[in-house]
PDB file of C-alpha atoms in Angstrom:
ATOM      1  CA  MET A   3     120.649 142.930  95.224  1.00 64.00           C
ATOM      2  CA  PRO A   4     118.240 142.293  92.367  1.00 74.00           C
ATOM      3  CA  LYS A   5     119.596 140.805  89.170  1.00 76.00           C
ATOM      4  CA  ARG A   6     118.804 144.028  87.309  1.00 74.00           C
ATOM      5  CA  GLY A   7     121.454 145.785  89.426  1.00 77.00           C
ATOM      6  CA  CYS A   8     124.294 143.554  88.208  1.00 80.00           C
ATOM      7  CA  ASP A   9     126.761 144.608  85.512  1.00 81.00           C
ATOM      8  CA  ILE A  10     125.845 142.405  82.535  1.00 79.00           C
ATOM      9  CA  GLY A  11     128.785 143.674  80.470  1.00 80.00           C
ATOM     10  CA  LEU A  12     131.219 142.016  82.909  1.00 82.00           C
ATOM     11  CA  ASN A  13     129.056 138.875  83.429  1.00 84.00           C
ATOM     12  CA  GLU A  14     128.371 139.763  87.060  1.00 84.00           C
ATOM     13  CA  ILE A  15     125.805 137.321  88.416  1.00 85.00           C
ATOM     14  CA  PHE A  16     125.533 138.291  92.073  1.00 87.00           C
ATOM     15  CA  ARG A  17     126.499 141.123  94.410  1.00 89.00           C
ATOM     16  CA  LEU A  18     126.415 141.338  98.169  1.00 90.00           C
ATOM     17  CA  TYR A  19     127.573 143.902 100.668  1.00 91.00           C
ATOM     18  CA  LYS A  20     129.855 143.085 103.592  1.00 93.00           C
ATOM     19  CA  LEU A  21     129.476 145.324 106.626  1.00 93.00           C
ATOM     20  CA  HIS A  22     132.636 145.992 108.624  1.00 92.00           C
ATOM     21  CA  GLY A  23     132.737 146.952 112.281  1.00 90.00           C
ATOM     22  CA  ASN A  24     134.180 150.386 111.537  1.00 92.00           C
ATOM     23  CA  GLY A  25     131.115 151.418 109.486  1.00 88.00           C
ATOM     24  CA  ARG A  26     132.619 150.577 106.104  1.00 93.00           C
ATOM     25  CA  VAL A  27     130.584 148.759 103.455  1.00 94.00           C
ATOM     26  CA  GLU A  28     132.463 146.569 100.981  1.00 93.00           C
ATOM     27  CA  PRO A  29     130.732 145.347  97.805  1.00 90.00           C
ATOM     28  CA  ILE A  30     131.605 141.761  96.877  1.00 91.00           C
ATOM     29  CA  ARG A  31     130.894 140.830  93.267  1.00 91.00           C
ATOM     30  CA  PHE A  32     130.677 137.415  91.652  1.00 90.00           C
ATOM     31  CA  TYR A  33     131.601 137.022  87.974  1.00 88.00           C
ATOM     32  CA  VAL A  34     131.395 134.170  85.481  1.00 88.00           C
ATOM     33  CA  PRO A  35     134.474 134.123  83.236  1.00 88.00           C
ATOM     34  CA  ARG A  36     133.466 133.994  79.559  1.00 83.00           C
ATOM     35  CA  LYS A  37     135.451 134.613  76.402  1.00 82.00           C
ATOM     36  CA  SER A  38     132.518 136.063  74.481  1.00 79.00           C
ATOM     37  CA  ASP A  39     131.500 139.710  74.863  1.00 77.00           C
ATOM     38  CA  SER A  40     127.924 139.121  73.652  1.00 79.00           C
ATOM     39  CA  PHE A  41     124.869 138.962  75.920  1.00 80.00           C
ATOM     40  CA  GLN A  42     124.749 135.683  77.864  1.00 81.00           C
ATOM     41  CA  THR A  43     121.138 134.485  77.825  1.00 81.00           C
ATOM     42  CA  ASP A  44     121.945 131.526  80.076  1.00 82.00           C
ATOM     43  CA  LEU A  45     123.254 133.860  82.821  1.00 84.00           C
ATOM     44  CA  TYR A  46     120.504 136.440  82.521  1.00 81.00           C
ATOM     45  CA  PRO A  47     117.037 134.940  82.065  1.00 84.00           C
ATOM     46  CA  ASP A  48     114.077 137.309  82.242  1.00 85.00           C
ATOM     47  CA  THR A  49     113.985 138.870  85.682  1.00 84.00           C
ATOM     48  CA  ILE A  50     111.453 140.679  87.862  1.00 85.00           C
ATOM     49  CA  SER A  51     110.678 144.232  86.792  1.00 83.00           C
ATOM     50  CA  ASP A  52     110.483 147.246  89.078  1.00 81.00           C
ATOM     51  CA  THR A  53     106.867 147.757  87.953  1.00 82.00           C
ATOM     52  CA  PRO A  54     104.370 146.125  90.335  1.00 84.00           C
ATOM     53  CA  ALA A  55     101.956 143.609  88.854  1.00 87.00           C
ATOM     54  CA  LEU A  56      99.199 144.553  91.330  1.00 88.00           C
ATOM     55  CA  SER A  57      98.216 147.572  93.332  1.00 86.00           C
ATOM     56  CA  ALA A  58      97.938 147.312  97.100  1.00 83.00           C
ATOM     57  CA  ASP A  59      94.122 147.340  96.904  1.00 84.00           C
ATOM     58  CA  GLU A  60      94.047 144.569  94.319  1.00 87.00           C
ATOM     59  CA  TRP A  61      96.245 142.391  96.521  1.00 86.00           C
ATOM     60  CA  TRP A  62      94.753 143.194  99.928  1.00 86.00           C
ATOM     61  CA  VAL A  63      91.078 143.883  99.227  1.00 85.00           C
ATOM     62  CA  GLU A  64      90.406 141.823  96.106  1.00 87.00           C
ATOM     63  CA  LYS A  65      92.797 139.012  97.172  1.00 87.00           C
ATOM     64  CA  LYS A  66      94.285 138.740  93.675  1.00 87.00           C
ATOM     65  CA  ASP A  67      97.486 136.804  93.095  1.00 87.00           C
ATOM     66  CA  VAL A  68      99.335 137.172  89.796  1.00 90.00           C
ATOM     67  CA  ASP A  69     102.825 136.445  88.533  1.00 91.00           C
ATOM     68  CA  PRO A  70     105.337 139.314  88.555  1.00 89.00           C
ATOM     69  CA  ILE A  71     106.069 141.340  85.433  1.00 86.00           C
ATOM     70  CA  LEU A  72     109.285 140.089  83.814  1.00 88.00           C
ATOM     71  CA  ILE A  73     111.799 142.083  81.750  1.00 83.00           C
ATOM     72  CA  SER A  74     114.785 141.134  79.634  1.00 83.00           C
ATOM     73  CA  LEU A  75     118.199 142.454  80.618  1.00 82.00           C
ATOM     74  CA  LYS A  76     119.486 142.350  77.042  1.00 82.00           C
ATOM     75  CA  GLY A  77     120.879 145.779  76.270  1.00 73.00           C
ATOM     76  CA  GLY A  78     121.113 146.622  79.986  1.00 70.00           C
ATOM     77  CA  TYR A  79     118.519 147.681  82.512  1.00 69.00           C
ATOM     78  CA  GLN A  80     117.023 151.123  82.101  1.00 67.00           C
ATOM     79  CA  ALA A  81     115.135 152.413  85.106  1.00 68.00           C
ATOM     80  CA  LYS A  82     111.799 153.995  84.289  1.00 69.00           C
ATOM     81  CA  SER A  83     111.129 157.606  85.138  1.00 64.00           C
ATOM     82  CA  ALA A  84     109.730 158.298  88.573  1.00 67.00           C
ATOM     83  CA  GLN A  85     106.025 157.631  88.855  1.00 67.00           C
ATOM     84  CA  THR A  86     103.644 160.114  90.380  1.00 74.00           C
ATOM     85  CA  LEU A  87     102.024 158.526  93.398  1.00 71.00           C
ATOM     86  CA  THR A  88      98.773 159.688  94.914  1.00 76.00           C
ATOM     87  CA  VAL A  89      97.695 158.874  98.434  1.00 76.00           C
ATOM     88  CA  ALA A  90      94.037 158.379  99.196  1.00 75.00           C
ATOM     89  CA  LYS A  91      93.127 158.676 102.870  1.00 76.00           C
ATOM     90  CA  LYS A  92      90.862 155.861 103.904  1.00 74.00           C
ATOM     91  CA  SER A  93      89.197 155.077 107.200  1.00 76.00           C
ATOM     92  CA  ASN A  94      91.335 153.286 109.728  1.00 75.00           C
ATOM     93  CA  ALA A  95      90.099 150.520 112.015  1.00 72.00           C
ATOM     94  CA  LEU A  96      91.714 152.305 114.970  1.00 74.00           C
ATOM     95  CA  ASP A  97      89.577 155.400 114.373  1.00 74.00           C
ATOM     96  CA  LYS A  98      86.465 153.372 115.195  1.00 75.00           C
ATOM     97  CA  MET A  99      87.756 152.015 118.519  1.00 75.00           C
ATOM     98  CA  PRO A 100      86.786 153.800 121.761  1.00 75.00           C
ATOM     99  CA  MET A 101      89.626 155.501 123.607  1.00 71.00           C
ATOM    100  CA  LYS A 102      90.609 154.158 127.019  1.00 69.00           C
ATOM    101  CA  GLY A 103      90.268 156.394 130.070  1.00 59.00           C
ATOM    102  CA  ARG A 104      87.977 158.871 128.337  1.00 52.00           C
ATOM    103  CA  ASP A 105      84.244 159.256 127.991  1.00 54.00           C
ATOM    104  CA  THR A 106      83.567 158.705 124.304  1.00 52.00           C
ATOM    105  CA  SER A 107      80.157 160.388 124.441  1.00 54.00           C
ATOM    106  CA  ALA A 108      81.814 163.675 125.487  1.00 50.00           C
ATOM    107  CA  ALA A 109      84.236 163.401 122.591  1.00 49.00           C
ATOM    108  CA  VAL A 110      81.374 162.915 120.157  1.00 49.00           C
ATOM    109  CA  ASN A 111      79.477 165.879 121.632  1.00 49.00           C
ATOM    110  CA  ASP A 112      82.579 168.090 121.426  1.00 48.00           C
ATOM    111  CA  MET A 113      83.046 167.248 117.779  1.00 49.00           C
ATOM    112  CA  SER A 114      79.412 167.990 116.918  1.00 48.00           C
ATOM    113  CA  ASP A 115      79.845 171.702 117.695  1.00 50.00           C
ATOM    114  CA  GLY A 116      82.993 172.075 115.639  1.00 50.00           C
ATOM    115  CA  GLY A 117      85.441 170.724 118.191  1.00 48.00           C
ATOM    116  CA  SER A 118      86.923 174.156 118.973  1.00 48.00           C
ATOM    117  CA  ASP A 119      86.120 174.133 122.703  1.00 48.00           C
ATOM    118  CA  ASP A 120      89.092 172.622 124.544  1.00 49.00           C
ATOM    119  CA  SER A 121      87.704 173.283 128.046  1.00 49.00           C
ATOM    120  CA  ALA A 122      85.930 169.910 128.097  1.00 48.00           C
ATOM    121  CA  HIS A 123      89.275 168.146 127.684  1.00 49.00           C
ATOM    122  CA  GLU A 124      91.007 169.881 130.614  1.00 51.00           C
ATOM    123  CA  ASN A 125      89.469 167.615 133.262  1.00 53.00           C
ATOM    124  CA  SER A 126      89.811 164.365 131.314  1.00 54.00           C
ATOM    125  CA  ALA A 127      92.675 162.028 132.098  1.00 56.00           C
ATOM    126  CA  PRO A 128      95.602 162.250 129.681  1.00 57.00           C
ATOM    127  CA  LEU A 129      96.024 159.289 127.390  1.00 61.00           C
ATOM    128  CA  ALA A 130      99.229 157.409 128.087  1.00 60.00           C
ATOM    129  CA  PRO A 131     100.626 154.307 126.425  1.00 62.00           C
ATOM    130  CA  ALA A 132     100.134 151.047 128.263  1.00 64.00           C
ATOM    131  CA  PRO A 133     103.176 149.949 130.299  1.00 66.00           C
ATOM    132  CA  VAL A 134     105.362 147.377 128.601  1.00 63.00           C
ATOM    133  CA  LYS A 135     106.931 144.514 130.530  1.00 62.00           C
ATOM    134  CA  VAL A 136     110.339 143.441 129.290  1.00 61.00           C
ATOM    135  CA  CYS A 137     111.862 140.132 130.285  1.00 62.00           C
ATOM    136  CA  MET A 138     115.443 139.292 129.433  1.00 61.00           C
ATOM    137  CA  ILE A 139     116.486 135.682 129.520  1.00 63.00           C
ATOM    138  CA  ARG A 140     120.165 134.901 129.543  1.00 62.00           C
ATOM    139  CA  VAL A 141     121.055 131.543 128.059  1.00 53.00           C
TER     140      VAL A 141
END
């Protein structure tokens, strides 16, 4: 549970969830007893925000590494409104690999004429996942 999910008004510093065998989830909260009702800066230093510091492309492609964006919990945590996410389809490395058990030149020729003729695929072997060997070792 991130620190921003704790109840700062009750000086909650940590929360975990205990799973019971019957499917019940029990929250367990840890509090620091204090006489003051004011914000406790020693219990709640600046914490990680829910806003990412980098995009996926900046981290993966450009290999950037920056510190996370920090926020203060004074006054309570206010979640930001939902962001609009856009997905850009990019080429996949698996799209460039030849398929096993199939003539790749026929697939390229079928796609050149629009790919609407399915008769060329009737005689080709169906693609099946490779068999998986499972070994169980009892200790």
